[in-house]
Amino acid sequence: MVVTDLETWSREFFDFLAGFAHRFPRVESRRQAASYLRGLLSELERKNGWTLAETAGEHGPQRLQRLLNFYAWDTDGLRDDIRTCVAETIGDADNGVLILDDTGFLKKGARSAGVARQYSGTAGRIENCQIGVFLAYAGPQGRALIDRELYLPSAWTEDRQRCRAAGISDDIAFATKPDLGQALLKRAVEAGVPFGWVTADEAYGGVSRLRRWMEERAIAHVVAVPKSQMVITMDLGSLAPTV
């Protein structure tokens, strides 16, 4: 890449970010958001607070970390903006796919919001971790994450003092991962995201109320179900699995 290409890329990058600037009320938060994103887009082999800070010309990760743990910015509004941007740029009503899945983030300690010893598909075993439920969009023109929710185990939602200490609002109640997934799909549908169908693994496809919610709205879906799943035939009879 030549210098002129870099200059063009940099100009277009900041022009793109300008469309989201209103979600960051402070100049410093906007500046750190730009540095953070440039680091994520870099070719760094390992991306953490220290390496991203070095890429941004900082002596340590403190200023970048303040973006995540100190500055106030409109996270849900930014999520909505990103979802709209994805729909407008790579949306495809016929071939677009909404992909529902969760992933674990390994943690040490017990103070991170939602952290608990629970199964993590990332690790393939029970670990001390946080679980996030995500909705991704994929189509012929590209792919992107468009929504997310943090899963809070009942041990958290039943301990309001612990929730408050972690910055979790009192109006956040317990919800299963499939319930959170349905909420993500509902937001995408209500926002008019163009897509042809939904896909998910067994953790979501095996939940009848989620499948029924999609069927009632004529949402095409291809989801995994457990091999013990009972199937209702067209003549309203039931077909037990043979394997």
PDB file of C-alpha atoms in Angstrom:
ATOM      1  CA  MET A   1       0.000   0.000   0.000  1.00  0.00           C
ATOM      2  CA  VAL A   2       1.427   3.372  -1.029  1.00  0.00           C
ATOM      3  CA  VAL A   3       1.221   6.618   0.930  1.00  0.00           C
ATOM      4  CA  THR A   4      -1.674   7.965  -1.134  1.00  0.00           C
ATOM      5  CA  ASP A   5      -3.656   4.791  -0.397  1.00  0.00           C
ATOM      6  CA  LEU A   6      -3.008   5.219   3.322  1.00  0.00           C
ATOM      7  CA  GLU A   7      -4.091   8.832   3.187  1.00  0.00           C
ATOM      8  CA  THR A   8      -7.301   7.899   1.384  1.00  0.00           C
ATOM      9  CA  TRP A   9      -7.998   5.077   3.835  1.00  0.00           C
ATOM     10  CA  SER A  10      -7.404   7.352   6.823  1.00  0.00           C
ATOM     11  CA  ARG A  11      -9.687  10.049   5.444  1.00  0.00           C
ATOM     12  CA  GLU A  12     -12.472   7.580   4.659  1.00  0.00           C
ATOM     13  CA  PHE A  13     -12.044   5.935   8.074  1.00  0.00           C
ATOM     14  CA  PHE A  14     -12.592   9.195   9.943  1.00  0.00           C
ATOM     15  CA  ASP A  15     -15.423  10.197   7.595  1.00  0.00           C
ATOM     16  CA  PHE A  16     -17.113   6.905   8.456  1.00  0.00           C
ATOM     17  CA  LEU A  17     -16.617   7.395  12.199  1.00  0.00           C
ATOM     18  CA  ALA A  18     -18.102  10.882  11.994  1.00  0.00           C
ATOM     19  CA  GLY A  19     -21.495   9.259  11.455  1.00  0.00           C
ATOM     20  CA  PHE A  20     -21.313   7.801  14.975  1.00  0.00           C
ATOM     21  CA  ALA A  21     -19.734  10.770  16.762  1.00  0.00           C
ATOM     22  CA  HIS A  22     -23.023  11.837  18.354  1.00  0.00           C
ATOM     23  CA  ARG A  23     -22.965   8.659  20.468  1.00  0.00           C
ATOM     24  CA  PHE A  24     -19.767   9.868  22.181  1.00  0.00           C
ATOM     25  CA  PRO A  25     -20.524  13.154  23.997  1.00  0.00           C
ATOM     26  CA  ARG A  26     -16.906  13.898  24.991  1.00  0.00           C
ATOM     27  CA  VAL A  27     -14.074  14.696  22.598  1.00  0.00           C
ATOM     28  CA  GLU A  28     -11.692  12.389  24.452  1.00  0.00           C
ATOM     29  CA  SER A  29     -14.088   9.438  24.234  1.00  0.00           C
ATOM     30  CA  ARG A  30     -14.416   9.969  20.463  1.00  0.00           C
ATOM     31  CA  ARG A  31     -10.634  10.126  20.131  1.00  0.00           C
ATOM     32  CA  GLN A  32     -10.104   6.933  22.117  1.00  0.00           C
ATOM     33  CA  ALA A  33     -12.860   5.141  20.198  1.00  0.00           C
ATOM     34  CA  ALA A  34     -11.045   5.944  16.949  1.00  0.00           C
ATOM     35  CA  SER A  35      -7.723   4.698  18.368  1.00  0.00           C
ATOM     36  CA  TYR A  36      -9.368   1.536  19.658  1.00  0.00           C
ATOM     37  CA  LEU A  37     -10.961   0.744  16.289  1.00  0.00           C
ATOM     38  CA  ARG A  38      -7.764   1.432  14.359  1.00  0.00           C
ATOM     39  CA  GLY A  39      -5.995  -1.016  16.627  1.00  0.00           C
ATOM     40  CA  LEU A  40      -8.653  -3.671  16.069  1.00  0.00           C
ATOM     41  CA  LEU A  41      -8.346  -3.195  12.302  1.00  0.00           C
ATOM     42  CA  SER A  42      -4.554  -3.498  12.409  1.00  0.00           C
ATOM     43  CA  GLU A  43      -2.567  -6.607  11.577  1.00  0.00           C
ATOM     44  CA  LEU A  44      -1.379  -7.102  15.152  1.00  0.00           C
ATOM     45  CA  GLU A  45      -1.018 -10.784  15.960  1.00  0.00           C
ATOM     46  CA  ARG A  46      -2.223 -10.264  19.534  1.00  0.00           C
ATOM     47  CA  LYS A  47      -4.724  -7.555  20.365  1.00  0.00           C
ATOM     48  CA  ASN A  48      -5.033  -6.520  23.996  1.00  0.00           C
ATOM     49  CA  GLY A  49      -4.954  -3.284  25.956  1.00  0.00           C
ATOM     50  CA  TRP A  50      -1.175  -2.997  25.819  1.00  0.00           C
ATOM     51  CA  THR A  51      -0.687  -3.792  22.123  1.00  0.00           C
ATOM     52  CA  LEU A  52      -3.583  -1.553  21.051  1.00  0.00           C
ATOM     53  CA  ALA A  53      -2.168   1.268  23.172  1.00  0.00           C
ATOM     54  CA  GLU A  54       1.267   0.874  21.590  1.00  0.00           C
ATOM     55  CA  THR A  55      -0.301   1.046  18.127  1.00  0.00           C
ATOM     56  CA  ALA A  56      -2.031   4.278  19.176  1.00  0.00           C
ATOM     57  CA  GLY A  57       1.285   5.739  20.386  1.00  0.00           C
ATOM     58  CA  GLU A  58       0.361   5.512  24.071  1.00  0.00           C
ATOM     59  CA  HIS A  59       2.757   4.537  26.872  1.00  0.00           C
ATOM     60  CA  GLY A  60       0.177   2.270  28.505  1.00  0.00           C
ATOM     61  CA  PRO A  61      -3.415   1.006  28.147  1.00  0.00           C
ATOM     62  CA  GLN A  62      -4.977   3.308  30.741  1.00  0.00           C
ATOM     63  CA  ARG A  63      -6.423   5.878  28.329  1.00  0.00           C
ATOM     64  CA  LEU A  64      -7.920   3.259  26.032  1.00  0.00           C
ATOM     65  CA  GLN A  65      -9.334   1.357  28.999  1.00  0.00           C
ATOM     66  CA  ARG A  66     -11.122   4.492  30.159  1.00  0.00           C
ATOM     67  CA  LEU A  67     -13.242   4.241  27.027  1.00  0.00           C
ATOM     68  CA  LEU A  68     -14.605   0.925  28.301  1.00  0.00           C
ATOM     69  CA  ASN A  69     -14.790   1.516  32.046  1.00  0.00           C
ATOM     70  CA  PHE A  70     -15.093   5.272  32.620  1.00  0.00           C
ATOM     71  CA  TYR A  71     -16.448   7.383  29.761  1.00  0.00           C
ATOM     72  CA  ALA A  72     -20.224   7.550  29.322  1.00  0.00           C
ATOM     73  CA  TRP A  73     -21.376   6.851  25.770  1.00  0.00           C
ATOM     74  CA  ASP A  74     -24.570   5.540  24.216  1.00  0.00           C
ATOM     75  CA  THR A  75     -23.833   1.849  23.733  1.00  0.00           C
ATOM     76  CA  ASP A  76     -27.356   0.842  22.686  1.00  0.00           C
ATOM     77  CA  GLY A  77     -27.671   3.815  20.357  1.00  0.00           C
ATOM     78  CA  LEU A  78     -24.360   2.905  18.741  1.00  0.00           C
ATOM     79  CA  ARG A  79     -25.585  -0.676  18.379  1.00  0.00           C
ATOM     80  CA  ASP A  80     -28.678   0.601  16.563  1.00  0.00           C
ATOM     81  CA  ASP A  81     -26.540   2.779  14.278  1.00  0.00           C
ATOM     82  CA  ILE A  82     -24.279  -0.148  13.403  1.00  0.00           C
ATOM     83  CA  ARG A  83     -27.268  -2.395  12.688  1.00  0.00           C
ATOM     84  CA  THR A  84     -28.714   0.264  10.367  1.00  0.00           C
ATOM     85  CA  CYS A  85     -25.351   0.694   8.645  1.00  0.00           C
ATOM     86  CA  VAL A  86     -25.023  -3.055   8.082  1.00  0.00           C
ATOM     87  CA  ALA A  87     -28.575  -3.295   6.723  1.00  0.00           C
ATOM     88  CA  GLU A  88     -28.003  -0.413   4.311  1.00  0.00           C
ATOM     89  CA  THR A  89     -24.592  -1.525   3.041  1.00  0.00           C
ATOM     90  CA  ILE A  90     -24.700  -5.332   2.872  1.00  0.00           C
ATOM     91  CA  GLY A  91     -28.370  -6.111   3.518  1.00  0.00           C
ATOM     92  CA  ASP A  92     -29.948  -8.742   1.271  1.00  0.00           C
ATOM     93  CA  ALA A  93     -33.607  -9.671   1.765  1.00  0.00           C
ATOM     94  CA  ASP A  94     -33.198 -12.969  -0.100  1.00  0.00           C
ATOM     95  CA  ASN A  95     -29.751 -14.215   0.851  1.00  0.00           C
ATOM     96  CA  GLY A  96     -29.008 -12.431   4.122  1.00  0.00           C
ATOM     97  CA  VAL A  97     -28.751 -14.676   7.175  1.00  0.00           C
ATOM     98  CA  LEU A  98     -29.198 -13.845  10.858  1.00  0.00           C
ATOM     99  CA  ILE A  99     -26.908 -16.064  12.938  1.00  0.00           C
ATOM    100  CA  LEU A 100     -27.706 -16.533  16.619  1.00  0.00           C
ATOM    101  CA  ASP A 101     -25.030 -17.903  18.955  1.00  0.00           C
ATOM    102  CA  ASP A 102     -23.274 -17.316  22.256  1.00  0.00           C
ATOM    103  CA  THR A 103     -19.643 -17.294  23.275  1.00  0.00           C
ATOM    104  CA  GLY A 104     -17.715 -17.323  26.535  1.00  0.00           C
ATOM    105  CA  PHE A 105     -15.090 -14.929  27.851  1.00  0.00           C
ATOM    106  CA  LEU A 106     -12.766 -16.555  30.386  1.00  0.00           C
ATOM    107  CA  LYS A 107     -12.314 -14.493  33.537  1.00  0.00           C
ATOM    108  CA  LYS A 108     -10.479 -14.532  36.843  1.00  0.00           C
ATOM    109  CA  GLY A 109     -12.255 -13.370  39.979  1.00  0.00           C
ATOM    110  CA  ALA A 110     -15.934 -12.861  40.743  1.00  0.00           C
ATOM    111  CA  ARG A 111     -16.622  -9.159  40.155  1.00  0.00           C
ATOM    112  CA  SER A 112     -17.029  -8.916  36.371  1.00  0.00           C
ATOM    113  CA  ALA A 113     -20.726  -8.593  35.477  1.00  0.00           C
ATOM    114  CA  GLY A 114     -22.322 -12.008  34.985  1.00  0.00           C
ATOM    115  CA  VAL A 115     -19.171 -13.991  35.701  1.00  0.00           C
ATOM    116  CA  ALA A 116     -19.748 -17.495  37.058  1.00  0.00           C
ATOM    117  CA  ARG A 117     -18.582 -21.065  36.703  1.00  0.00           C
ATOM    118  CA  GLN A 118     -20.620 -22.121  33.686  1.00  0.00           C
ATOM    119  CA  TYR A 119     -20.226 -24.002  30.448  1.00  0.00           C
ATOM    120  CA  SER A 120     -18.290 -22.129  27.794  1.00  0.00           C
ATOM    121  CA  GLY A 121     -18.454 -23.343  24.228  1.00  0.00           C
ATOM    122  CA  THR A 122     -15.265 -21.375  23.599  1.00  0.00           C
ATOM    123  CA  ALA A 123     -13.374 -23.489  26.131  1.00  0.00           C
ATOM    124  CA  GLY A 124     -15.454 -26.638  25.618  1.00  0.00           C
ATOM    125  CA  ARG A 125     -15.894 -27.117  29.358  1.00  0.00           C
ATOM    126  CA  ILE A 126     -17.148 -25.449  32.544  1.00  0.00           C
ATOM    127  CA  GLU A 127     -15.009 -22.416  33.330  1.00  0.00           C
ATOM    128  CA  ASN A 128     -15.174 -19.171  35.275  1.00  0.00           C
ATOM    129  CA  CYS A 129     -16.438 -16.913  32.510  1.00  0.00           C
ATOM    130  CA  GLN A 130     -18.938 -14.429  31.154  1.00  0.00           C
ATOM    131  CA  ILE A 131     -21.369 -15.484  28.430  1.00  0.00           C
ATOM    132  CA  GLY A 132     -22.513 -13.141  25.700  1.00  0.00           C
ATOM    133  CA  VAL A 133     -25.372 -13.872  23.302  1.00  0.00           C
ATOM    134  CA  PHE A 134     -24.736 -12.413  19.850  1.00  0.00           C
ATOM    135  CA  LEU A 135     -26.612 -11.845  16.611  1.00  0.00           C
ATOM    136  CA  ALA A 136     -24.513 -11.732  13.459  1.00  0.00           C
ATOM    137  CA  TYR A 137     -25.507 -10.843   9.917  1.00  0.00           C
ATOM    138  CA  ALA A 138     -23.998 -12.560   6.884  1.00  0.00           C
ATOM    139  CA  GLY A 139     -24.684 -12.096   3.197  1.00  0.00           C
ATOM    140  CA  PRO A 140     -22.983 -12.172  -0.200  1.00  0.00           C
ATOM    141  CA  GLN A 141     -21.517  -8.694   0.395  1.00  0.00           C
ATOM    142  CA  GLY A 142     -20.062  -9.264   3.869  1.00  0.00           C
ATOM    143  CA  ARG A 143     -20.731 -10.071   7.498  1.00  0.00           C
ATOM    144  CA  ALA A 144     -20.889  -8.240  10.825  1.00  0.00           C
ATOM    145  CA  LEU A 145     -22.115  -8.471  14.400  1.00  0.00           C
ATOM    146  CA  ILE A 146     -25.282  -6.405  14.839  1.00  0.00           C
ATOM    147  CA  ASP A 147     -26.490  -7.044  18.397  1.00  0.00           C
ATOM    148  CA  ARG A 148     -25.543  -8.513  21.761  1.00  0.00           C
ATOM    149  CA  GLU A 149     -26.756  -9.193  25.293  1.00  0.00           C
ATOM    150  CA  LEU A 150     -24.863 -10.266  28.390  1.00  0.00           C
ATOM    151  CA  TYR A 151     -26.234 -13.416  30.007  1.00  0.00           C
ATOM    152  CA  LEU A 152     -26.742 -13.039  33.760  1.00  0.00           C
ATOM    153  CA  PRO A 153     -27.035 -16.307  35.714  1.00  0.00           C
ATOM    154  CA  SER A 154     -29.811 -16.429  38.326  1.00  0.00           C
ATOM    155  CA  ALA A 155     -27.172 -16.216  41.068  1.00  0.00           C
ATOM    156  CA  TRP A 156     -26.573 -12.685  39.827  1.00  0.00           C
ATOM    157  CA  THR A 157     -30.138 -11.495  39.244  1.00  0.00           C
ATOM    158  CA  GLU A 158     -31.154 -12.766  42.685  1.00  0.00           C
ATOM    159  CA  ASP A 159     -28.406 -10.676  44.316  1.00  0.00           C
ATOM    160  CA  ARG A 160     -29.307  -7.054  43.583  1.00  0.00           C
ATOM    161  CA  GLN A 161     -26.484  -5.682  45.716  1.00  0.00           C
ATOM    162  CA  ARG A 162     -23.958  -7.592  43.651  1.00  0.00           C
ATOM    163  CA  CYS A 163     -25.650  -6.360  40.472  1.00  0.00           C
ATOM    164  CA  ARG A 164     -25.525  -2.736  41.598  1.00  0.00           C
ATOM    165  CA  ALA A 165     -21.839  -3.064  42.448  1.00  0.00           C
ATOM    166  CA  ALA A 166     -21.239  -4.230  38.859  1.00  0.00           C
ATOM    167  CA  GLY A 167     -23.335  -1.414  37.367  1.00  0.00           C
ATOM    168  CA  ILE A 168     -26.317  -3.620  36.475  1.00  0.00           C
ATOM    169  CA  SER A 169     -29.673  -1.848  36.650  1.00  0.00           C
ATOM    170  CA  ASP A 170     -32.365  -3.054  39.054  1.00  0.00           C
ATOM    171  CA  ASP A 171     -34.793  -3.546  36.156  1.00  0.00           C
ATOM    172  CA  ILE A 172     -32.655  -6.290  34.596  1.00  0.00           C
ATOM    173  CA  ALA A 173     -34.325  -9.618  35.401  1.00  0.00           C
ATOM    174  CA  PHE A 174     -33.191 -13.168  34.744  1.00  0.00           C
ATOM    175  CA  ALA A 175     -33.506 -14.330  31.144  1.00  0.00           C
ATOM    176  CA  THR A 176     -32.331 -17.565  29.581  1.00  0.00           C
ATOM    177  CA  LYS A 177     -29.946 -17.471  26.647  1.00  0.00           C
ATOM    178  CA  PRO A 178     -32.749 -18.451  24.207  1.00  0.00           C
ATOM    179  CA  ASP A 179     -34.899 -15.645  25.664  1.00  0.00           C
ATOM    180  CA  LEU A 180     -32.060 -13.201  25.032  1.00  0.00           C
ATOM    181  CA  GLY A 181     -31.659 -14.595  21.530  1.00  0.00           C
ATOM    182  CA  GLN A 182     -35.343 -14.042  20.818  1.00  0.00           C
ATOM    183  CA  ALA A 183     -35.017 -10.440  22.017  1.00  0.00           C
ATOM    184  CA  LEU A 184     -32.130  -9.906  19.567  1.00  0.00           C
ATOM    185  CA  LEU A 185     -34.152 -11.343  16.692  1.00  0.00           C
ATOM    186  CA  LYS A 186     -37.155  -9.222  17.655  1.00  0.00           C
ATOM    187  CA  ARG A 187     -35.058  -6.053  17.560  1.00  0.00           C
ATOM    188  CA  ALA A 188     -33.671  -6.956  14.138  1.00  0.00           C
ATOM    189  CA  VAL A 189     -37.141  -7.638  12.740  1.00  0.00           C
ATOM    190  CA  GLU A 190     -38.582  -4.426  14.193  1.00  0.00           C
ATOM    191  CA  ALA A 191     -35.640  -2.438  12.796  1.00  0.00           C
ATOM    192  CA  GLY A 192     -36.398  -3.744   9.306  1.00  0.00           C
ATOM    193  CA  VAL A 193     -33.136  -5.632   8.818  1.00  0.00           C
ATOM    194  CA  PRO A 194     -33.465  -7.455   5.451  1.00  0.00           C
ATOM    195  CA  PHE A 195     -32.783 -11.182   5.695  1.00  0.00           C
ATOM    196  CA  GLY A 196     -33.907 -14.439   4.166  1.00  0.00           C
ATOM    197  CA  TRP A 197     -33.606 -16.766   7.114  1.00  0.00           C
ATOM    198  CA  VAL A 198     -32.252 -17.429  10.612  1.00  0.00           C
ATOM    199  CA  THR A 199     -29.793 -20.069  11.737  1.00  0.00           C
ATOM    200  CA  ALA A 200     -28.720 -21.240  15.202  1.00  0.00           C
ATOM    201  CA  ASP A 201     -27.220 -24.232  16.947  1.00  0.00           C
ATOM    202  CA  GLU A 202     -28.983 -26.767  19.174  1.00  0.00           C
ATOM    203  CA  ALA A 203     -28.876 -24.539  22.269  1.00  0.00           C
ATOM    204  CA  TYR A 204     -31.415 -22.300  20.517  1.00  0.00           C
ATOM    205  CA  GLY A 205     -32.975 -24.589  17.908  1.00  0.00           C
ATOM    206  CA  GLY A 206     -33.896 -27.106  20.589  1.00  0.00           C
ATOM    207  CA  VAL A 207     -36.135 -24.570  22.374  1.00  0.00           C
ATOM    208  CA  SER A 208     -39.688 -24.980  21.080  1.00  0.00           C
ATOM    209  CA  ARG A 209     -40.923 -21.540  22.145  1.00  0.00           C
ATOM    210  CA  LEU A 210     -38.208 -19.860  20.068  1.00  0.00           C
ATOM    211  CA  ARG A 211     -39.035 -21.968  17.002  1.00  0.00           C
ATOM    212  CA  ARG A 212     -42.733 -21.280  17.533  1.00  0.00           C
ATOM    213  CA  TRP A 213     -42.043 -17.529  17.786  1.00  0.00           C
ATOM    214  CA  MET A 214     -40.338 -17.645  14.376  1.00  0.00           C
ATOM    215  CA  GLU A 215     -43.040 -19.850  12.845  1.00  0.00           C
ATOM    216  CA  GLU A 216     -45.790 -17.481  13.994  1.00  0.00           C
ATOM    217  CA  ARG A 217     -44.017 -14.662  12.135  1.00  0.00           C
ATOM    218  CA  ALA A 218     -43.275 -16.739   9.032  1.00  0.00           C
ATOM    219  CA  ILE A 219     -39.538 -16.359   9.636  1.00  0.00           C
ATOM    220  CA  ALA A 220     -37.667 -19.005   7.663  1.00  0.00           C
ATOM    221  CA  HIS A 221     -35.093 -20.766   9.814  1.00  0.00           C
ATOM    222  CA  VAL A 222     -32.627 -23.629   9.728  1.00  0.00           C
ATOM    223  CA  VAL A 223     -31.674 -24.603  13.267  1.00  0.00           C
ATOM    224  CA  ALA A 224     -30.054 -27.614  14.879  1.00  0.00           C
ATOM    225  CA  VAL A 225     -32.177 -29.736  17.216  1.00  0.00           C
ATOM    226  CA  PRO A 226     -31.210 -32.623  19.516  1.00  0.00           C
ATOM    227  CA  LYS A 227     -31.415 -36.130  18.079  1.00  0.00           C
ATOM    228  CA  SER A 228     -34.158 -36.892  20.624  1.00  0.00           C
ATOM    229  CA  GLN A 229     -36.384 -34.140  19.183  1.00  0.00           C
ATOM    230  CA  MET A 230     -40.020 -35.173  18.628  1.00  0.00           C
ATOM    231  CA  VAL A 231     -41.224 -34.158  15.157  1.00  0.00           C
ATOM    232  CA  ILE A 232     -44.857 -33.362  14.345  1.00  0.00           C
ATOM    233  CA  THR A 233     -45.865 -34.685  10.904  1.00  0.00           C
ATOM    234  CA  MET A 234     -48.250 -32.956   8.497  1.00  0.00           C
ATOM    235  CA  ASP A 235     -51.145 -35.233   9.537  1.00  0.00           C
ATOM    236  CA  LEU A 236     -50.617 -34.022  13.136  1.00  0.00           C
ATOM    237  CA  GLY A 237     -49.155 -37.329  14.170  1.00  0.00           C
ATOM    238  CA  SER A 238     -45.884 -37.572  16.045  1.00  0.00           C
ATOM    239  CA  LEU A 239     -42.750 -39.246  14.811  1.00  0.00           C
ATOM    240  CA  ALA A 240     -40.281 -40.423  17.421  1.00  0.00           C
ATOM    241  CA  PRO A 241     -36.588 -40.413  16.524  1.00  0.00           C
ATOM    242  CA  THR A 242     -35.122 -43.749  15.491  1.00  0.00           C
ATOM    243  CA  VAL A 243     -31.486 -42.950  16.283  1.00  0.00           C
TER     244      VAL A 243
END
